[in-house]
PDB file of C-alpha atoms and ligand atoms in Angstrom:
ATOM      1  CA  UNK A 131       0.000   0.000   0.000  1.00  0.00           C
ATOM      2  CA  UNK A 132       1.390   3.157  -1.046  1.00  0.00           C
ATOM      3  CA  UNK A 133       0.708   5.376   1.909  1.00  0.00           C
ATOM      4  CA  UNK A 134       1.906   2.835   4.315  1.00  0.00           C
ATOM      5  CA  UNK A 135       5.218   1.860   2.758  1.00  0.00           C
ATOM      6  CA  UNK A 136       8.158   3.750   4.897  1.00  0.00           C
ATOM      7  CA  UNK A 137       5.795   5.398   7.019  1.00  0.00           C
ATOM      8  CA  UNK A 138       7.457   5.141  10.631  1.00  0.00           C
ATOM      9  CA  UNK A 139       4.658   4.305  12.988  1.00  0.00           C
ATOM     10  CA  UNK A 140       4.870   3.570  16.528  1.00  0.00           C
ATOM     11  CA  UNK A 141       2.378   1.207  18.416  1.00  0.00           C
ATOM     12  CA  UNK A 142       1.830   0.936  22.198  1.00  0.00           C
ATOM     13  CA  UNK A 143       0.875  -2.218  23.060  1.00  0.00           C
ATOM     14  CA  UNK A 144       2.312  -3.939  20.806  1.00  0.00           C
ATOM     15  CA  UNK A 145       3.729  -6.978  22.519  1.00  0.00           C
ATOM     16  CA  UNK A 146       0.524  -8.777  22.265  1.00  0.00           C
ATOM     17  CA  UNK A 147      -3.378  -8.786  21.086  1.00  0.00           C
ATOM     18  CA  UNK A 148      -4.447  -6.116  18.374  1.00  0.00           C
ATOM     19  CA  UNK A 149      -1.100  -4.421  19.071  1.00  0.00           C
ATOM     20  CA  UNK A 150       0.971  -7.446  18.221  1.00  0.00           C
ATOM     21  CA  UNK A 151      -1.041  -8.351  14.968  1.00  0.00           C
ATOM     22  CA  UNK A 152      -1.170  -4.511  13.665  1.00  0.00           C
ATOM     23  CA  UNK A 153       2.807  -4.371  13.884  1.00  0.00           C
ATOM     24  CA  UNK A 154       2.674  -7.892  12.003  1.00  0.00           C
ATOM     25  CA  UNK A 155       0.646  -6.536   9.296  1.00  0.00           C
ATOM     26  CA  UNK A 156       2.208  -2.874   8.695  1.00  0.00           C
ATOM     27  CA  UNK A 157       5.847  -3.932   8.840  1.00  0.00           C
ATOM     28  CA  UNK A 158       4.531  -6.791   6.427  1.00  0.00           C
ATOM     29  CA  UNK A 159       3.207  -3.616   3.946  1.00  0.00           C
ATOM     30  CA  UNK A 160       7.059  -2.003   4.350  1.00  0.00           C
ATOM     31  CA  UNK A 161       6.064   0.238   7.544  1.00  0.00           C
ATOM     32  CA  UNK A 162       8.915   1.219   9.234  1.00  0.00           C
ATOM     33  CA  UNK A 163       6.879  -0.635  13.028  1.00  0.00           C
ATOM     34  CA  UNK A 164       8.444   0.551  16.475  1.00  0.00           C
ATOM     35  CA  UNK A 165       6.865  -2.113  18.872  1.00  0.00           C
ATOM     36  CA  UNK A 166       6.391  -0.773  22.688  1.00  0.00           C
ATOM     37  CA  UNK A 167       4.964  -2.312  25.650  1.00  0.00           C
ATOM     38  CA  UNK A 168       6.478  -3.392  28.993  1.00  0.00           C
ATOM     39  CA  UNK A 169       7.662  -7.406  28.156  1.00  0.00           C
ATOM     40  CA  UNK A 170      10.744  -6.864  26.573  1.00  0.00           C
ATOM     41  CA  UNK A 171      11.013 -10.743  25.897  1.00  0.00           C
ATOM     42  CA  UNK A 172       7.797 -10.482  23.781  1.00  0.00           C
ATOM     43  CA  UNK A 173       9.091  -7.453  22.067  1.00  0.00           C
ATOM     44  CA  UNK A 174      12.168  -9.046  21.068  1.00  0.00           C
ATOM     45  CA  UNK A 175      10.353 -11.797  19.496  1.00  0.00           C
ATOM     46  CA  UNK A 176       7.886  -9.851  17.312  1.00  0.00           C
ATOM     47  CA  UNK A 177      10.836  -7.815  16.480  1.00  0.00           C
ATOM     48  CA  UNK A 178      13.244 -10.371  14.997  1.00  0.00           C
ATOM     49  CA  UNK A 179      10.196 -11.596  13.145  1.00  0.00           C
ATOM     50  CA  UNK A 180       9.587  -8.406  11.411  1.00  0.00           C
ATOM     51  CA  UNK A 181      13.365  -7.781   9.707  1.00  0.00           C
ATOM     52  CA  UNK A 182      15.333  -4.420   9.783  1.00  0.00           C
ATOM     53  CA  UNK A 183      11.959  -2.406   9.344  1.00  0.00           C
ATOM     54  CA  UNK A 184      11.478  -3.164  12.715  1.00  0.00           C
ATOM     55  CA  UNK A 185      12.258  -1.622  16.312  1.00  0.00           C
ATOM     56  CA  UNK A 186      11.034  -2.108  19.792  1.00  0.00           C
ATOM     57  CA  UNK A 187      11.526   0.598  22.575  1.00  0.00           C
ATOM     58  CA  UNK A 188      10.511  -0.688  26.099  1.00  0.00           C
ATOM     59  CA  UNK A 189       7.922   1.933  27.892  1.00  0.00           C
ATOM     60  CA  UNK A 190       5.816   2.088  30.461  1.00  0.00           C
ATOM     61  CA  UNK A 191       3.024   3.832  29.452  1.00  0.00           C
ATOM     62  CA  UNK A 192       1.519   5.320  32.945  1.00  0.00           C
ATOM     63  CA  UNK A 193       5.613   7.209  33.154  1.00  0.00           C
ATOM     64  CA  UNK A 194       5.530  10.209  31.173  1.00  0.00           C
ATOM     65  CA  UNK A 195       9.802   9.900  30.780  1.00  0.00           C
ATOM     66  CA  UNK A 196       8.875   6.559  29.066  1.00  0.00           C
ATOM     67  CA  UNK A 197       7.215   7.927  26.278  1.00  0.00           C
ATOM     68  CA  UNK A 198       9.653  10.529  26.188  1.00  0.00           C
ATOM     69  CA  UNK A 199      12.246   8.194  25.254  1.00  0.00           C
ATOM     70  CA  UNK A 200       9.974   6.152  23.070  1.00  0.00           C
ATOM     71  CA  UNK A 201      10.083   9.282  20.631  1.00  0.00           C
ATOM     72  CA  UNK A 202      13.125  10.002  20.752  1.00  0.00           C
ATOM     73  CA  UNK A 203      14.571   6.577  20.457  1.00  0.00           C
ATOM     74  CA  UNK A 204      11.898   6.504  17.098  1.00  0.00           C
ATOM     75  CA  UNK A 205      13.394   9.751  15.618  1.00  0.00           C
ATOM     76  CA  UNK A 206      17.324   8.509  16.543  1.00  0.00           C
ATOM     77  CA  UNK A 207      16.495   5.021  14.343  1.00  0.00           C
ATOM     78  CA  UNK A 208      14.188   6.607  11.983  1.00  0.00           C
ATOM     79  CA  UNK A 209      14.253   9.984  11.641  1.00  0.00           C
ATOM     80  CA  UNK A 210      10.782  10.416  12.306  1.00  0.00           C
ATOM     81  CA  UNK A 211       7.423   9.760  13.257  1.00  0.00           C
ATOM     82  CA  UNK A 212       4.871   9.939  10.990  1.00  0.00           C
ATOM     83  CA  UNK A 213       1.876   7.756  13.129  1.00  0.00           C
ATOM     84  CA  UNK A 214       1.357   7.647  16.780  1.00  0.00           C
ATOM     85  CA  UNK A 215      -0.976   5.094  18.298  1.00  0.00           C
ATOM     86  CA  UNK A 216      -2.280   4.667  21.781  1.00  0.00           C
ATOM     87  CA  UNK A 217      -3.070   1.406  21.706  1.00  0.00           C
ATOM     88  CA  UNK A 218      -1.852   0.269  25.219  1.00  0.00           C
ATOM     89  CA  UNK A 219      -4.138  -0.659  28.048  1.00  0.00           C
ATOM     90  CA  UNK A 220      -5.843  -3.049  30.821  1.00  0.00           C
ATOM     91  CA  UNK A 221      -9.120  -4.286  31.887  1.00  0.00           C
ATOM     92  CA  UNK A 222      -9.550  -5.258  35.301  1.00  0.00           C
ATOM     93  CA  UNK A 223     -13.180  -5.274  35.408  1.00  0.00           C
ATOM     94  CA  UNK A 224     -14.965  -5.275  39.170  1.00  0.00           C
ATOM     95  CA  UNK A 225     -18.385  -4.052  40.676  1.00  0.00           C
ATOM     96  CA  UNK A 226     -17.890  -0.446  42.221  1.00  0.00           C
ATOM     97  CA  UNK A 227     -18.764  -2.454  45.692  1.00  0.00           C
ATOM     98  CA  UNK A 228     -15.808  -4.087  45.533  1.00  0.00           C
ATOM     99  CA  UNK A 229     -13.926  -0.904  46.096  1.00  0.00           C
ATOM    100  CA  UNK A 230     -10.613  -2.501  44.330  1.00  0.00           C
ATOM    101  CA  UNK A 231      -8.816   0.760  44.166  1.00  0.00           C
ATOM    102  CA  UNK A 232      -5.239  -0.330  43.024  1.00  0.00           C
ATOM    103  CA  UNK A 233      -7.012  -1.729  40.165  1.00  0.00           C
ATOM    104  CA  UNK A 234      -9.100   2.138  39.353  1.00  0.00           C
ATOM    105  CA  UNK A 235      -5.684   3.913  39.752  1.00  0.00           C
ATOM    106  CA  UNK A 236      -4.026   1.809  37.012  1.00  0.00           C
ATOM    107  CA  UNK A 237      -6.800   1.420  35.173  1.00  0.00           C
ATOM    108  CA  UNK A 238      -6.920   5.063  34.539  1.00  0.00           C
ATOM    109  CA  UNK A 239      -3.120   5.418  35.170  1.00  0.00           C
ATOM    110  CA  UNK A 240      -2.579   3.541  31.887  1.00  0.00           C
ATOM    111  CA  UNK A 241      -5.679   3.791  29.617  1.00  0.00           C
ATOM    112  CA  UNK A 242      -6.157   7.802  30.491  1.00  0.00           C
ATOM    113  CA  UNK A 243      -2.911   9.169  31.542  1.00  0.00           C
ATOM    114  CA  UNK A 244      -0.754   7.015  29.008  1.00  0.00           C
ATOM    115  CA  UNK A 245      -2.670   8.635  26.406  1.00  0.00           C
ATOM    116  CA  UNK A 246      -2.335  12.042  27.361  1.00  0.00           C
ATOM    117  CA  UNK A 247       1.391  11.210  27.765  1.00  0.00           C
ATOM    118  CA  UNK A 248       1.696   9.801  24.453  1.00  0.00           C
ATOM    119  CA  UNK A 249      -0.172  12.565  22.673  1.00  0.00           C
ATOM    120  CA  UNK A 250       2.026  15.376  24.665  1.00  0.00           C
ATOM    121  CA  UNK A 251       4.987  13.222  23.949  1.00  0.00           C
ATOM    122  CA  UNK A 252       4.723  13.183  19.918  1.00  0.00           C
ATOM    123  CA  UNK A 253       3.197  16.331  19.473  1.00  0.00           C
ATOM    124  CA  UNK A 254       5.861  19.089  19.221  1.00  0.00           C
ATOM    125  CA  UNK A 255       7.576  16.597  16.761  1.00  0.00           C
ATOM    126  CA  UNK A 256       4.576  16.773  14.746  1.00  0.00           C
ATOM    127  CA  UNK A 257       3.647  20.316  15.002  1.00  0.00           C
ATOM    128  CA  UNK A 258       7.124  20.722  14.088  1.00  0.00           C
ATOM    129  CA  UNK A 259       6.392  19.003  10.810  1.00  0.00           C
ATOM    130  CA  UNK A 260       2.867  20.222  10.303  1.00  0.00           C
ATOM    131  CA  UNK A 261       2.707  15.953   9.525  1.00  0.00           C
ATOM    132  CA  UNK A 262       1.713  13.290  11.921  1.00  0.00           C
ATOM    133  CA  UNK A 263      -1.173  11.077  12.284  1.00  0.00           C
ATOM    134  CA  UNK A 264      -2.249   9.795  16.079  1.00  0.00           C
ATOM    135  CA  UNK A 265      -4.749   7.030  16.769  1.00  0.00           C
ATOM    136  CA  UNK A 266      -6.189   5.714  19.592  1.00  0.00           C
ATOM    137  CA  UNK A 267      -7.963   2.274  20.784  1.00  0.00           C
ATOM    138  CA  UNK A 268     -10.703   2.809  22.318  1.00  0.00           C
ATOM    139  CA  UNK A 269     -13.621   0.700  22.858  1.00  0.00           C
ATOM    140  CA  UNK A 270     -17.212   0.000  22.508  1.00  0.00           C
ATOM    141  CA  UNK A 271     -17.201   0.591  26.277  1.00  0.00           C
ATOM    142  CA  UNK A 272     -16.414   3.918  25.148  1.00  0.00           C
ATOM    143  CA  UNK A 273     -20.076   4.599  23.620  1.00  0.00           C
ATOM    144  CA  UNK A 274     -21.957   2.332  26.061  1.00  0.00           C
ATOM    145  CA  UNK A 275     -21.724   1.529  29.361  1.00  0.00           C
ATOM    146  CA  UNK A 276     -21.562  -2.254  31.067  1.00  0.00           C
ATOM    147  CA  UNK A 277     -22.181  -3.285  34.526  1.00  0.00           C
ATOM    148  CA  UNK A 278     -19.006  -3.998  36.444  1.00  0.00           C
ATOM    149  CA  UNK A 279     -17.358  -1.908  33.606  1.00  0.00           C
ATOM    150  CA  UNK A 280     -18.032   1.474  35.040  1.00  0.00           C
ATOM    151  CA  UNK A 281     -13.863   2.806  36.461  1.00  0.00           C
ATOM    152  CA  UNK A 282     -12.848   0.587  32.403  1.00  0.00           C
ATOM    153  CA  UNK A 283     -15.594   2.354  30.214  1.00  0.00           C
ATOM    154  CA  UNK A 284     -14.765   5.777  32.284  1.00  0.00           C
ATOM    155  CA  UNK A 285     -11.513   5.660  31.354  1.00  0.00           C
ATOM    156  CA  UNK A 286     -12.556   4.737  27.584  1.00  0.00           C
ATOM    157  CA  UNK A 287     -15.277   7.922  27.804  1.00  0.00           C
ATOM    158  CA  UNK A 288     -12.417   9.846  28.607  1.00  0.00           C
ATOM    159  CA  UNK A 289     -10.405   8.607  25.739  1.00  0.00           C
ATOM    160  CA  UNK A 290     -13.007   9.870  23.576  1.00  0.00           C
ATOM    161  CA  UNK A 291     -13.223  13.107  25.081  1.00  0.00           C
ATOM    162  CA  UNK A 292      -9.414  13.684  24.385  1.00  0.00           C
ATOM    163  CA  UNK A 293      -9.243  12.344  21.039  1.00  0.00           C
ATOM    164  CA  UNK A 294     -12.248  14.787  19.716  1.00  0.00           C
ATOM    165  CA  UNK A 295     -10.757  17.626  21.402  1.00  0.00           C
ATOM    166  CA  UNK A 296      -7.196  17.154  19.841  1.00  0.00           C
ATOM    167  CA  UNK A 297      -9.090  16.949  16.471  1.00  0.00           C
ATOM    168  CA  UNK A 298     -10.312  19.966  16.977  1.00  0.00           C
ATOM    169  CA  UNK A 299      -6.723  21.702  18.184  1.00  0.00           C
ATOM    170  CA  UNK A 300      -4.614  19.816  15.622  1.00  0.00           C
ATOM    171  CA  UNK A 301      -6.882  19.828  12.726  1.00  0.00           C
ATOM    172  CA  UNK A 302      -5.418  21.676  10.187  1.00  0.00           C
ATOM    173  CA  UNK A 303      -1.953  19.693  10.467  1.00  0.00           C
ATOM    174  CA  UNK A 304      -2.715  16.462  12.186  1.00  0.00           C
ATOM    175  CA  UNK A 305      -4.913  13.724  11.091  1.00  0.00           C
ATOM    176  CA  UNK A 306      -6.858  12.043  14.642  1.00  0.00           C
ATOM    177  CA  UNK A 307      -8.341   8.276  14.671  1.00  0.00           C
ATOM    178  CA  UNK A 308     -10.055   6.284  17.060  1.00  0.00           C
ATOM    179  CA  UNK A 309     -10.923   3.055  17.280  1.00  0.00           C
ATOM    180  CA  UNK A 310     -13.377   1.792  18.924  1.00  0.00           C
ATOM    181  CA  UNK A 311     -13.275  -2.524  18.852  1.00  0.00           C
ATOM    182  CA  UNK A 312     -16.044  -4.493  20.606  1.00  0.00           C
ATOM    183  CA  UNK A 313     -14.930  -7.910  21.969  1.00  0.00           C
ATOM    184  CA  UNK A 314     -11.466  -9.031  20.081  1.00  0.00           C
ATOM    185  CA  UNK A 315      -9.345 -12.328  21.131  1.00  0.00           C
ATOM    186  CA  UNK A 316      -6.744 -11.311  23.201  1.00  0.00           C
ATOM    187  CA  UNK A 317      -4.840 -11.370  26.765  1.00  0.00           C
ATOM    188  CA  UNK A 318      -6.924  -8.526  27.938  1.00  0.00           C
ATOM    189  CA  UNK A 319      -9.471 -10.505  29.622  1.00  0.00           C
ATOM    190  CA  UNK A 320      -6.616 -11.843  31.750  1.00  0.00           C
ATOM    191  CA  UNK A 321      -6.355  -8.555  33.544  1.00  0.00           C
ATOM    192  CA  UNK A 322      -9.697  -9.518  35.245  1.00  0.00           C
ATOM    193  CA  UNK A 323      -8.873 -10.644  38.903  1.00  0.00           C
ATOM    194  CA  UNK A 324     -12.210 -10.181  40.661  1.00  0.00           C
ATOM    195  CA  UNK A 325     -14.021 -13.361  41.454  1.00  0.00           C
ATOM    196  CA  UNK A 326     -17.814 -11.544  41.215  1.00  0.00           C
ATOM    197  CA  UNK A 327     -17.087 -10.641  37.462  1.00  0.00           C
ATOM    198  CA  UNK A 328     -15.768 -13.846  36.984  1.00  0.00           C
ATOM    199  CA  UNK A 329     -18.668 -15.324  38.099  1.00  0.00           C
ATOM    200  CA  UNK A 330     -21.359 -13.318  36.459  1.00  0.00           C
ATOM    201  CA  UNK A 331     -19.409 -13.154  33.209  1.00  0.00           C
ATOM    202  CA  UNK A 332     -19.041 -16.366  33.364  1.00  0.00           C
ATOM    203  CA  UNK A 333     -21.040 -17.306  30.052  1.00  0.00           C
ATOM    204  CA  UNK A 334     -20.484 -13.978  28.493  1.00  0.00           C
ATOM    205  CA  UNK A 335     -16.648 -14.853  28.268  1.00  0.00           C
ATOM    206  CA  UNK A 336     -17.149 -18.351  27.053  1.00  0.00           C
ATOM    207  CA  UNK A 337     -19.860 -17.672  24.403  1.00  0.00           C
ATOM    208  CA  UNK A 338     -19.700 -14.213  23.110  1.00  0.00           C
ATOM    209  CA  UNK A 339     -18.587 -14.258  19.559  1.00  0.00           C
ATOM    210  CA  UNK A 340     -14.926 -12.053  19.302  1.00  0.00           C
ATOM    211  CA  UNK A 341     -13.160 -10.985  16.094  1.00  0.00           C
ATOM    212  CA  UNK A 342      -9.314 -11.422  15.484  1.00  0.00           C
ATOM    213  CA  UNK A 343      -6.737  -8.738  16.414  1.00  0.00           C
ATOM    214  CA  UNK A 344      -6.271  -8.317  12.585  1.00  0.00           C
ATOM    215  CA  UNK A 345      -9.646  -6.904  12.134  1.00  0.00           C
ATOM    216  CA  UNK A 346      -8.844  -4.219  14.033  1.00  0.00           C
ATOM    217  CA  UNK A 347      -5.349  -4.081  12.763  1.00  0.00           C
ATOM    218  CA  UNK A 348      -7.005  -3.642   9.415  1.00  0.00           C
ATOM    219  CA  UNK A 349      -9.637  -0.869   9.942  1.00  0.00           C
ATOM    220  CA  UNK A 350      -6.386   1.252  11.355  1.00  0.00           C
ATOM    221  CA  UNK A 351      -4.760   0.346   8.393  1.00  0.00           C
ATOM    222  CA  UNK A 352      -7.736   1.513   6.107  1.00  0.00           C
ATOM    223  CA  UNK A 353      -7.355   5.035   7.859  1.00  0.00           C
ATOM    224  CA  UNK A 354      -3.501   5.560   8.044  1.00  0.00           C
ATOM    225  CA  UNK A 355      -3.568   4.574   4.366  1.00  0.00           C
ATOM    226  CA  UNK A 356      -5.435   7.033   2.918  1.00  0.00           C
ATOM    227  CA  UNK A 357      -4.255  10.000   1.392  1.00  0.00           C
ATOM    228  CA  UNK A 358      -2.703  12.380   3.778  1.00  0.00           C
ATOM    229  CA  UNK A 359      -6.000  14.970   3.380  1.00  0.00           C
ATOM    230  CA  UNK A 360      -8.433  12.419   4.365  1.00  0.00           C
ATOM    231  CA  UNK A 361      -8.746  12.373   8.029  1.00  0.00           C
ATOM    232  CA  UNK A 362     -10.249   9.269   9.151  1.00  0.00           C
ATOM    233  CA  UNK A 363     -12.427  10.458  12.746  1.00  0.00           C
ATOM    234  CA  UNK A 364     -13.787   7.253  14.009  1.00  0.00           C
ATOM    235  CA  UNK A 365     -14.122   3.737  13.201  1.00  0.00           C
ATOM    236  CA  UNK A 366     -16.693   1.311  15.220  1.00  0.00           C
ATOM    237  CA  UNK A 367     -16.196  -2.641  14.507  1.00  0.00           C
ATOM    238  CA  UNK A 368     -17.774  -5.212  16.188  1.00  0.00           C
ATOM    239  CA  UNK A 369     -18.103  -8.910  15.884  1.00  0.00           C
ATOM    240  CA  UNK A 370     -21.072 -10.195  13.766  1.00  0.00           C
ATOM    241  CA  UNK A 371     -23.548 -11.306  16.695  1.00  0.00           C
ATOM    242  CA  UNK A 372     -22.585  -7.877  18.841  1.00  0.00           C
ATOM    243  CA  UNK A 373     -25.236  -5.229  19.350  1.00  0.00           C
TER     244      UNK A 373
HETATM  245  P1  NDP B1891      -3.828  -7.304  25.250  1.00  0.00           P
HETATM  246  O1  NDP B1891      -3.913  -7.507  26.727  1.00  0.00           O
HETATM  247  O2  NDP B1891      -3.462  -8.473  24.404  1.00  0.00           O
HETATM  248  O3  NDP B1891      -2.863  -6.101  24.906  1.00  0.00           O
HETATM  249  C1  NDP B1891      -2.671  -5.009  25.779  1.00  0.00           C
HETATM  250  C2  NDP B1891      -1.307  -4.430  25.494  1.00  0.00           C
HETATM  251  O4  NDP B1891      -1.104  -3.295  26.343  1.00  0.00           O
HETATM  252  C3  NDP B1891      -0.183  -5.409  25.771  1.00  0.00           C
HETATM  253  O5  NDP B1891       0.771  -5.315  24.737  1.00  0.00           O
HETATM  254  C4  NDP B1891       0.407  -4.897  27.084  1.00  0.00           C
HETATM  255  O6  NDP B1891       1.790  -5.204  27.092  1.00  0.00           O
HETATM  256  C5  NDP B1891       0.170  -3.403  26.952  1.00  0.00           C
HETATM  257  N1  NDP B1891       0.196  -2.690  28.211  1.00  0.00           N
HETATM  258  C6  NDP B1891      -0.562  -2.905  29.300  1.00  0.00           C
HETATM  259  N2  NDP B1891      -0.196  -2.050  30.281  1.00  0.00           N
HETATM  260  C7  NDP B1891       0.810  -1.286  29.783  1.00  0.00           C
HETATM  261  C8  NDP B1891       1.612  -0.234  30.297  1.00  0.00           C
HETATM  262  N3  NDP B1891       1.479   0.212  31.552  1.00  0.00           N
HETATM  263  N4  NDP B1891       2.554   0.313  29.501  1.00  0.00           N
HETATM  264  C9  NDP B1891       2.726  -0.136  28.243  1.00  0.00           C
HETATM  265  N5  NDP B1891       2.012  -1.126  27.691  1.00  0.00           N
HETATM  266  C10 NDP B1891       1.064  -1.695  28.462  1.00  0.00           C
HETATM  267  O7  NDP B1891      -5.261  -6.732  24.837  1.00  0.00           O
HETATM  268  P2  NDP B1891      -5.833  -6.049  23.502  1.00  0.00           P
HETATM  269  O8  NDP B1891      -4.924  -6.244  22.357  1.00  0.00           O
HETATM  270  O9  NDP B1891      -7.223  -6.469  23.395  1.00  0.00           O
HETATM  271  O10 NDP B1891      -5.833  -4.502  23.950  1.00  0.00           O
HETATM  272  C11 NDP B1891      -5.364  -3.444  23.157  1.00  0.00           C
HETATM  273  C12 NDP B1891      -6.291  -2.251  23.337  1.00  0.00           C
HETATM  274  O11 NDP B1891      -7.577  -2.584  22.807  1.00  0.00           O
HETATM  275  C13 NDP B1891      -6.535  -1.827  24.777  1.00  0.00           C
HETATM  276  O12 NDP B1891      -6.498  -0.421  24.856  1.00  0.00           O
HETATM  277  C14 NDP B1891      -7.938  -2.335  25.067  1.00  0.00           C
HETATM  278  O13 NDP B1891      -8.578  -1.572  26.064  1.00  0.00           O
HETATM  279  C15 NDP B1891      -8.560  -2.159  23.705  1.00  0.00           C
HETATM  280  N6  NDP B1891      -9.795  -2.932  23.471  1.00  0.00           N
HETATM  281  C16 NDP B1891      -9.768  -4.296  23.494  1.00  0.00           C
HETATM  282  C17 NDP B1891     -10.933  -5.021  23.301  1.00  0.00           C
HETATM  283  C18 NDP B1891     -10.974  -6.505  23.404  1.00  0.00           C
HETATM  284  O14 NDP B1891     -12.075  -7.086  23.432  1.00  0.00           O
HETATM  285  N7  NDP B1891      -9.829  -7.202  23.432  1.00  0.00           N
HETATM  286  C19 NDP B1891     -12.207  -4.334  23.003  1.00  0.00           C
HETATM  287  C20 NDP B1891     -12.097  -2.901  22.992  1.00  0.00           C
HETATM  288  C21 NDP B1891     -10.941  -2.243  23.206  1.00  0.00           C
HETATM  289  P3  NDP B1891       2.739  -5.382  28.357  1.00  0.00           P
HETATM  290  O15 NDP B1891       1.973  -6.164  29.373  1.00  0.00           O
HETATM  291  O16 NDP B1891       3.923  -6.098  27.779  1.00  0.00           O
HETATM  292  O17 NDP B1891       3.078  -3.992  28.790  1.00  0.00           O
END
């Protein structure tokens, strides 16, 4: 694909899930992929996969110095980067009763303030340039709300509200995504630790139809491709059998 080729684009998130198969799939289209997440093991494995094209920059995304150095490592190898995407983050699902607050504070540590870290991170690069492009995964939790969900779609609501407003600051220079996926294979339903939503999920979990990580890999791959005046806003995709 002609817009992707060379294009160096940086995915949080990357070292498993939607994150994992998106890097697959643009470094297999001649993206230049930087992989980031926190397991440098799995990182190192995607990365040898993916040839010289290829980079992977451990961050944590709740430590603003991490994505920082995620940039600048990115422009050292690279020279520049032309996509952004927030695609780290957890789901530790619970009932408000349960008052599990360690799991609240990362949960909007990492799915808010990584964001807002990433965004700040990349953006005087871009501005620099009057050239960038930054996405974001959402959710479907973002546009609905789902008992036992409420601190997980918060944090997703909030991810909405940031990526419209940076539309609106960046728009004459920057193109904005989101995404928001409804229920895609992956290891995020192993951040779940509470027993209750275990329990009363317990059929949702096992029979709820899910799509692959390289659906969504592909609807972000629809937008980034596009010529560099079309500015993809939002993209919904759900599994057939989701309402
Ligand atoms: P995974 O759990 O497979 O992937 C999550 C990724 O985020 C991993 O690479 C993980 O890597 C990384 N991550 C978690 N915490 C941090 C952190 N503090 N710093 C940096 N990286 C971190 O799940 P998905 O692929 O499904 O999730 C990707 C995104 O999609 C998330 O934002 C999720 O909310 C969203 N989403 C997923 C849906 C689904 O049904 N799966 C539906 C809707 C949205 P590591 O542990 O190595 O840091």
């Amino acid at each position: 694909m002609e817009n992707i080729k060379n294009k160096v684009i940086i995915i949080t998130g990357a070292s498993s899930g939607i994150g994992a198969a998106a890097a697959k799939k643009l470094a297999s289209l001649g993206a230049k992929a930087v992989l980031s997440a926190r397991r440098e093991e799995k990182l190192k494995e995607l990365t040898q996969d993916l040839g010289d094209n290829a980079m992977y920059v451990v961050a944590d995304v709740s430590k603003r110095a991490d994505l920082d150095n995620l940039i600048a490592k990115t422009i050292e190898k690279f020279g520049q980067v032309d996509v952004l995407w927030n695609n780290a983050g957890i789901m530790p699902i619970s009932f408000l009763e349960e008052g599990r607050v360690e799991e609240w504070d990362a949960t909007i540590d990492i799915n808010i303030k990584g964001v807002l870290y990433g965004i700040n991170a990349v953006l005087p690069h871009m501005l620099k340039r009057k050239y960038g492009h930054i996405i974001t995964t959402a959710s479907t939790g973002a546009l609905q709300t789902v008992p036992g969900a409420s601190v997980y779609c918060g944090t997703k609501y909030a991810v909405k509200a940031i990526m419209d407003s940076l539309r609106k600051e960046v728009v004459k220079d920057i193109r904005v995504t989101t995404i928001y996926p409804g229920r895609t294979d992956s290891e995020l339903f192993e951040t779940i630790q509470s027993e209750k939503i275990k329990e009363a999920f317990k059929d949702n979990f096992d029979n709820t139809p899910a799509l692959e990580g390289e659906a969504i890999a592909d609807a972000v791959i629809y937008a980034i491709g596009q010529p560099a005046t079309v500015n993809v806003n939002d993209i919904v995709v759900r599994p057939l059998g989701e309402g």
